[in-house]
XYZ file of C-alpha atoms in Angstrom:
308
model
C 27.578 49.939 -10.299
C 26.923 52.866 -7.503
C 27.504 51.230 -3.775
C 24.254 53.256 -2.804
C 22.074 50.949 -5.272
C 23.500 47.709 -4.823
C 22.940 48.098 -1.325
C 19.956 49.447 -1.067
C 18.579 46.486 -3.430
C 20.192 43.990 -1.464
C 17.925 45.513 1.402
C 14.802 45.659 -0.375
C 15.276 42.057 -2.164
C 16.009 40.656 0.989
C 13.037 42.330 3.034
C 10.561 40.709 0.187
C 12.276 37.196 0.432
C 11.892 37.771 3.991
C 8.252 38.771 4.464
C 6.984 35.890 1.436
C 8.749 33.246 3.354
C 7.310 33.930 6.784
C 3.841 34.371 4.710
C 4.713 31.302 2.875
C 5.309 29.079 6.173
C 2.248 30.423 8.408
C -0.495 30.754 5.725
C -2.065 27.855 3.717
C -0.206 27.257 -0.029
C -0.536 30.037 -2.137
C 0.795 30.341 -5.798
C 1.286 33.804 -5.610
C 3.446 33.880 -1.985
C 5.436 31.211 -3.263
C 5.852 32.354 -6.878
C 6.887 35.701 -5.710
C 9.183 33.969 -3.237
C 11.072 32.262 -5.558
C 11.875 34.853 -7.997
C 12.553 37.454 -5.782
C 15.217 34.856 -4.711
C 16.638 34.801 -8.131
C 16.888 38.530 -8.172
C 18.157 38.595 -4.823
C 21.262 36.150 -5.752
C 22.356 38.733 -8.763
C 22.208 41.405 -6.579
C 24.544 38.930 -4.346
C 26.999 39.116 -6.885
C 26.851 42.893 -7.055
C 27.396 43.563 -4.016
C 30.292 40.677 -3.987
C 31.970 42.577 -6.926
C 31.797 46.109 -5.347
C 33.421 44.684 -2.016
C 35.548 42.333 -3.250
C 38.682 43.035 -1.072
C 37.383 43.289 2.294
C 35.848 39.871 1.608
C 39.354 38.618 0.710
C 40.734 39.546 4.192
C 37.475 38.013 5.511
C 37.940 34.402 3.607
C 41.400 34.364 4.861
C 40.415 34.816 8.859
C 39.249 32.002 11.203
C 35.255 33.617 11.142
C 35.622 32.308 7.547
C 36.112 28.579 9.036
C 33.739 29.161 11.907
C 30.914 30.493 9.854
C 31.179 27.568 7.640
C 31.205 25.159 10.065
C 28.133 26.335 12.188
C 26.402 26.827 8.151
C 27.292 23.072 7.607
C 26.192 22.127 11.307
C 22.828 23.532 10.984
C 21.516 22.559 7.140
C 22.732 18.761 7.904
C 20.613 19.239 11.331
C 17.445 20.673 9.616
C 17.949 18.533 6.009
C 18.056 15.270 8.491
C 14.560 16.444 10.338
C 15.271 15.622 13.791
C 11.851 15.763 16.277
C 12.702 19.289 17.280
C 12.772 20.265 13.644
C 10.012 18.301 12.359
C 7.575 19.712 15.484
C 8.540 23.149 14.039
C 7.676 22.408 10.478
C 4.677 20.868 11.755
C 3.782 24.320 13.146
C 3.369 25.183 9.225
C 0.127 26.385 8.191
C 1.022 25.562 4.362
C 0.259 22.389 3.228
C 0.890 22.101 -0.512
C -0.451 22.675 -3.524
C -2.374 19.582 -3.629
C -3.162 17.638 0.046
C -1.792 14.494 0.066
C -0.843 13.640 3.735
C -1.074 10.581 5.803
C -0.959 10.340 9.531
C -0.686 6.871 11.427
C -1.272 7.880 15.589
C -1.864 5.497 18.139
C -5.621 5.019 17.523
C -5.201 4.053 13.765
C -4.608 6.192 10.732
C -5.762 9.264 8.516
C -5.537 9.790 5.047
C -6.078 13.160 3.385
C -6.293 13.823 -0.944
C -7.195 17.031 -2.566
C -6.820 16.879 -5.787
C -8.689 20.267 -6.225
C -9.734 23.231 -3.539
C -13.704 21.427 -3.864
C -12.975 18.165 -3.465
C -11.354 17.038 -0.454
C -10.889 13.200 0.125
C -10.484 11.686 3.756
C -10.170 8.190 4.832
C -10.072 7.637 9.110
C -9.367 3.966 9.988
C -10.082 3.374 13.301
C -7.392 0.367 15.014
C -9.049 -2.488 16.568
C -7.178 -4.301 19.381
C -5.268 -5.859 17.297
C -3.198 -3.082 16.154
C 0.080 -2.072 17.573
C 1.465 1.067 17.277
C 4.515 0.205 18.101
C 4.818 -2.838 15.401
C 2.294 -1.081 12.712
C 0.779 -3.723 10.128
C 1.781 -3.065 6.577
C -1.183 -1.746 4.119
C -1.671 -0.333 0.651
C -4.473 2.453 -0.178
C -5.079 2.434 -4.220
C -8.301 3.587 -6.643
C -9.724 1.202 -9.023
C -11.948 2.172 -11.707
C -15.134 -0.095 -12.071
C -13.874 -2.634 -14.615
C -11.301 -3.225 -11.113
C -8.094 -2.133 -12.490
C -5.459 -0.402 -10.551
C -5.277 3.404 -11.334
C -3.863 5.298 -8.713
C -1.854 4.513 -5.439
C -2.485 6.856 -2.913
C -0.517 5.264 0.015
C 2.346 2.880 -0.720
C 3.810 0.251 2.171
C 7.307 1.019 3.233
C 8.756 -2.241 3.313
C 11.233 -3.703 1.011
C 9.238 -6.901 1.513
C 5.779 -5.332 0.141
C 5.166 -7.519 -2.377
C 5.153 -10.838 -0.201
C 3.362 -9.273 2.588
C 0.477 -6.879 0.583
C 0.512 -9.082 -3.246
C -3.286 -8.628 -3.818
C -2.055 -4.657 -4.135
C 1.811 -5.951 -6.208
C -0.149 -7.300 -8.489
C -2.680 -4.353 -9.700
C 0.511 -2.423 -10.042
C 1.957 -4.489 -12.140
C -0.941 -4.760 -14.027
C -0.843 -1.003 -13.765
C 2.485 -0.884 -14.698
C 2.212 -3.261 -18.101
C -1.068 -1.809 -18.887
C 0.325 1.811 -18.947
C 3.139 0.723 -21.152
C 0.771 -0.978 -23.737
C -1.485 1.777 -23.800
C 1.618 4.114 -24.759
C 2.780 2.071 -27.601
C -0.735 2.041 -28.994
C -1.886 -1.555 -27.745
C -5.354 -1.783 -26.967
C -5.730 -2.619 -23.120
C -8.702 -5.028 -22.580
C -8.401 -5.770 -19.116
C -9.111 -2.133 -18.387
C -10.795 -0.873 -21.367
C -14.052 -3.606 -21.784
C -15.851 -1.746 -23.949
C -16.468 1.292 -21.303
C -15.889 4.982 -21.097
C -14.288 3.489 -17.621
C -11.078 3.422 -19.230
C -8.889 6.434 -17.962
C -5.361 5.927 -15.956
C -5.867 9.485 -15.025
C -7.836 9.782 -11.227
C -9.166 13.045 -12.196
C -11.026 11.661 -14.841
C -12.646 9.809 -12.035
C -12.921 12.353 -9.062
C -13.222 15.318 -10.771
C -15.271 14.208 -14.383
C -15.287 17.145 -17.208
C -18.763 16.330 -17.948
C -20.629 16.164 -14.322
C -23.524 14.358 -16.146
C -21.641 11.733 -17.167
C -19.311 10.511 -14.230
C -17.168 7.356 -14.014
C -17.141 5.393 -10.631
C -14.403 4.171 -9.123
C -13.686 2.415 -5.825
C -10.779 2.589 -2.929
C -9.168 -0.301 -1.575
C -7.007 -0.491 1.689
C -5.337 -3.916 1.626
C -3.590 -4.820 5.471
C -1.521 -7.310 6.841
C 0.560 -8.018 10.389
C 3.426 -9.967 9.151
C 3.870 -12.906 11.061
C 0.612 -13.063 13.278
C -0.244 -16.701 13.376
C -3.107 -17.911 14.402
C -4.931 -21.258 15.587
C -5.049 -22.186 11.462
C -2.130 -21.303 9.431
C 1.559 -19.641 10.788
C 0.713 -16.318 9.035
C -2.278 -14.993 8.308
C -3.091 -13.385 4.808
C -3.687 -9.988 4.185
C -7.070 -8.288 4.229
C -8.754 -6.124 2.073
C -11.593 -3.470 2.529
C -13.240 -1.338 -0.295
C -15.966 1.389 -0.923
C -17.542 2.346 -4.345
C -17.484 5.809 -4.705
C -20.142 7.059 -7.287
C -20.458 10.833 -7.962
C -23.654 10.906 -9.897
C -24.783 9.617 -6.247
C -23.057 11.435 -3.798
C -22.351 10.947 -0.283
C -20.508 12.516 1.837
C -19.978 9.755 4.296
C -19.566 5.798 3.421
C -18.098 2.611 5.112
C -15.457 0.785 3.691
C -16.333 -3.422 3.998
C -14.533 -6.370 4.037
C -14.237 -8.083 0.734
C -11.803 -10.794 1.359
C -8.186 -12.160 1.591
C -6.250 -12.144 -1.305
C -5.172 -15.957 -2.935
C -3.081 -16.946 -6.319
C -4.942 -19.268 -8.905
C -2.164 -20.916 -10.316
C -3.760 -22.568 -12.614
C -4.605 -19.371 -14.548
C -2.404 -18.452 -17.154
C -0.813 -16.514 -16.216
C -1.397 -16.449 -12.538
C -3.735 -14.503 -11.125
C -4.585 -13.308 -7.778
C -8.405 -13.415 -6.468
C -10.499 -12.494 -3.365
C -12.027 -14.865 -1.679
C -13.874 -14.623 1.512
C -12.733 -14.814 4.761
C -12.670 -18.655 6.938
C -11.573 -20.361 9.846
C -7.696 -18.984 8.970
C -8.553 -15.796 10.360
C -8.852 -14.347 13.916
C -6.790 -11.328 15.185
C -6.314 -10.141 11.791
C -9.964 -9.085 11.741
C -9.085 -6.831 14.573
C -6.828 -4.864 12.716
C -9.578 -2.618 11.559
C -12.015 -1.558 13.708
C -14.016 0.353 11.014
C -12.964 2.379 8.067
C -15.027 5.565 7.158
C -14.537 7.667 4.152
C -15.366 11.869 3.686
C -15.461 13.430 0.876
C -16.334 17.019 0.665
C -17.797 18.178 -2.710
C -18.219 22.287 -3.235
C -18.620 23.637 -6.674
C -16.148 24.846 -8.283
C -15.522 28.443 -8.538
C -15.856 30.185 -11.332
């Protein structure tokens, strides 16, 4: 293949790659930017290979120099330093103005925590927590944010602890997954599902289903739960306190675009259910600076129609 062309495309494929990816980083997500990105970095990696074959021997004195060793060393220096995300390189990414396809971001900061979830351009889901004076941000409590549909079944997690401990220290959350988990598995091998189904169009393990209904005159509520704990905070009562839980209903066929999440109670195993189950019960005389964890919990939701 003629010199002229294979260089020539190696120019123009590169000068695409280059403007999408700059687009790509400063603007928010686009389909498009990204799609075009992508492919034209397919292209550009045959074109690679063109341009390898047509100056294959120059490259063989090249591969047998020390610039050969140097440039691979300074490649292999820099993608472990920007694949391990040090604070330099994360405060550059976070210079980004895209995103995602879908917003799904969570922020803990010294004054408590924000939760973001799009899961379409009109509907835009945030939930602020505001730290009482009991937080630390230096020892942050552990705590689960999930949707429930109305019949209280687990159906999506939006923010998962990061502790290998989880289970012990957030179980009211452990075990709606697990119910989650069991129910999803019966459901696929055709078993009907009572605990979620109860006779009730409320049935669906899909979220959409709940924030974004097909049929706006029929929507399904469905509720978010935040459940928190500070491992190891003891109090005048008990050695460790349980973990919390707060909760809003969110009802579409009665919008609003602010609402307060409240406390609902501490989580407790009644053994003699078979088998076990975990309950809420209110909050006693066990409790004290665990109900200064949360200072208040407020959630947004932005609703725009569609476009068409």
């Amino acid at each position: 293949m003629r010199r002229s062309f294979v260089s020539l495309m190696t120019a123009m494929t590169f000068l695409v790659i280059a403007v999408t990816g700059v687009l790509a980083f400063v603007r928010p997500f686009s389909m498009t930017i990204v799609g075009l990105h992508a492919l034209m970095g397919f292209l550009f990696i045959g074109v690679v290979g063109f341009h390898l074959a047509n100056n294959l021997r120059p490259l063989k004195r090249y591969l047998r120099s020390k610039w050969m060793w140097i440039n691979l060393a300074v490649t292999a220096a820099l993608t472990t330093a920007i694949a391990l995300q040090p604070q330099p390189v994360k405060a550059l990414l976070g210079l980004s103005g895209n995103l995602g396809p879908a917003l799904d971001r969570f922020e803990l900061h010294d004054e408590g925590l924000t939760y973001q979830y799009t899961p379409a351009p009109h509907y835009k889901l945030t939930l602020s927590v505001r730290m009482g004076d009991a937080f630390d941000p230096a020892d942050p409590p552990e705590f689960a944010i999930w949707i429930e549909n109305s019949s209280f079944y687990h159906i999506k997690t939006l923010h998962r602890p990061e502790a290998a401990d989880s289970e012990a220290s957030l179980p009211y959350w452990s075990f709606k997954v697990k119910e989650y988990e069991k129910a999803k598995l019966a459901a696929a091998a055709g078993v009907d599902v009572d605990a979620i189904s109860g006779a009730t169009k409320n049935s669906s393990f899909d979220p959409a289903d709940y924030m974004l209904p097909v049929d706006p005159e029929e929507p399904m509520p469905y509720r978010i739960l935040v459940e928190i704990n500070q491992p190891g905070d003891a109090s005048e009562a008990v050695d460790d306190q349980p973990s919390l839980i707060y909760s809003v209903e969110v009802d579409n066929s009665d919008p609003h675009a602010f609402q307060l999440l409240d406390l609902i109670g501490y989580p407790q195993l009644e053994e003699d259910e078979q088998p076990p189950q975990w309950a809420i019960y209110y909050v006693d005389q066990r409790f004290d600076s665990a109900l200064a964890l949360i200072d208040s919990a407020l959630l947004t939701i932005d609703r725009d129609k569609p476009a068409d």
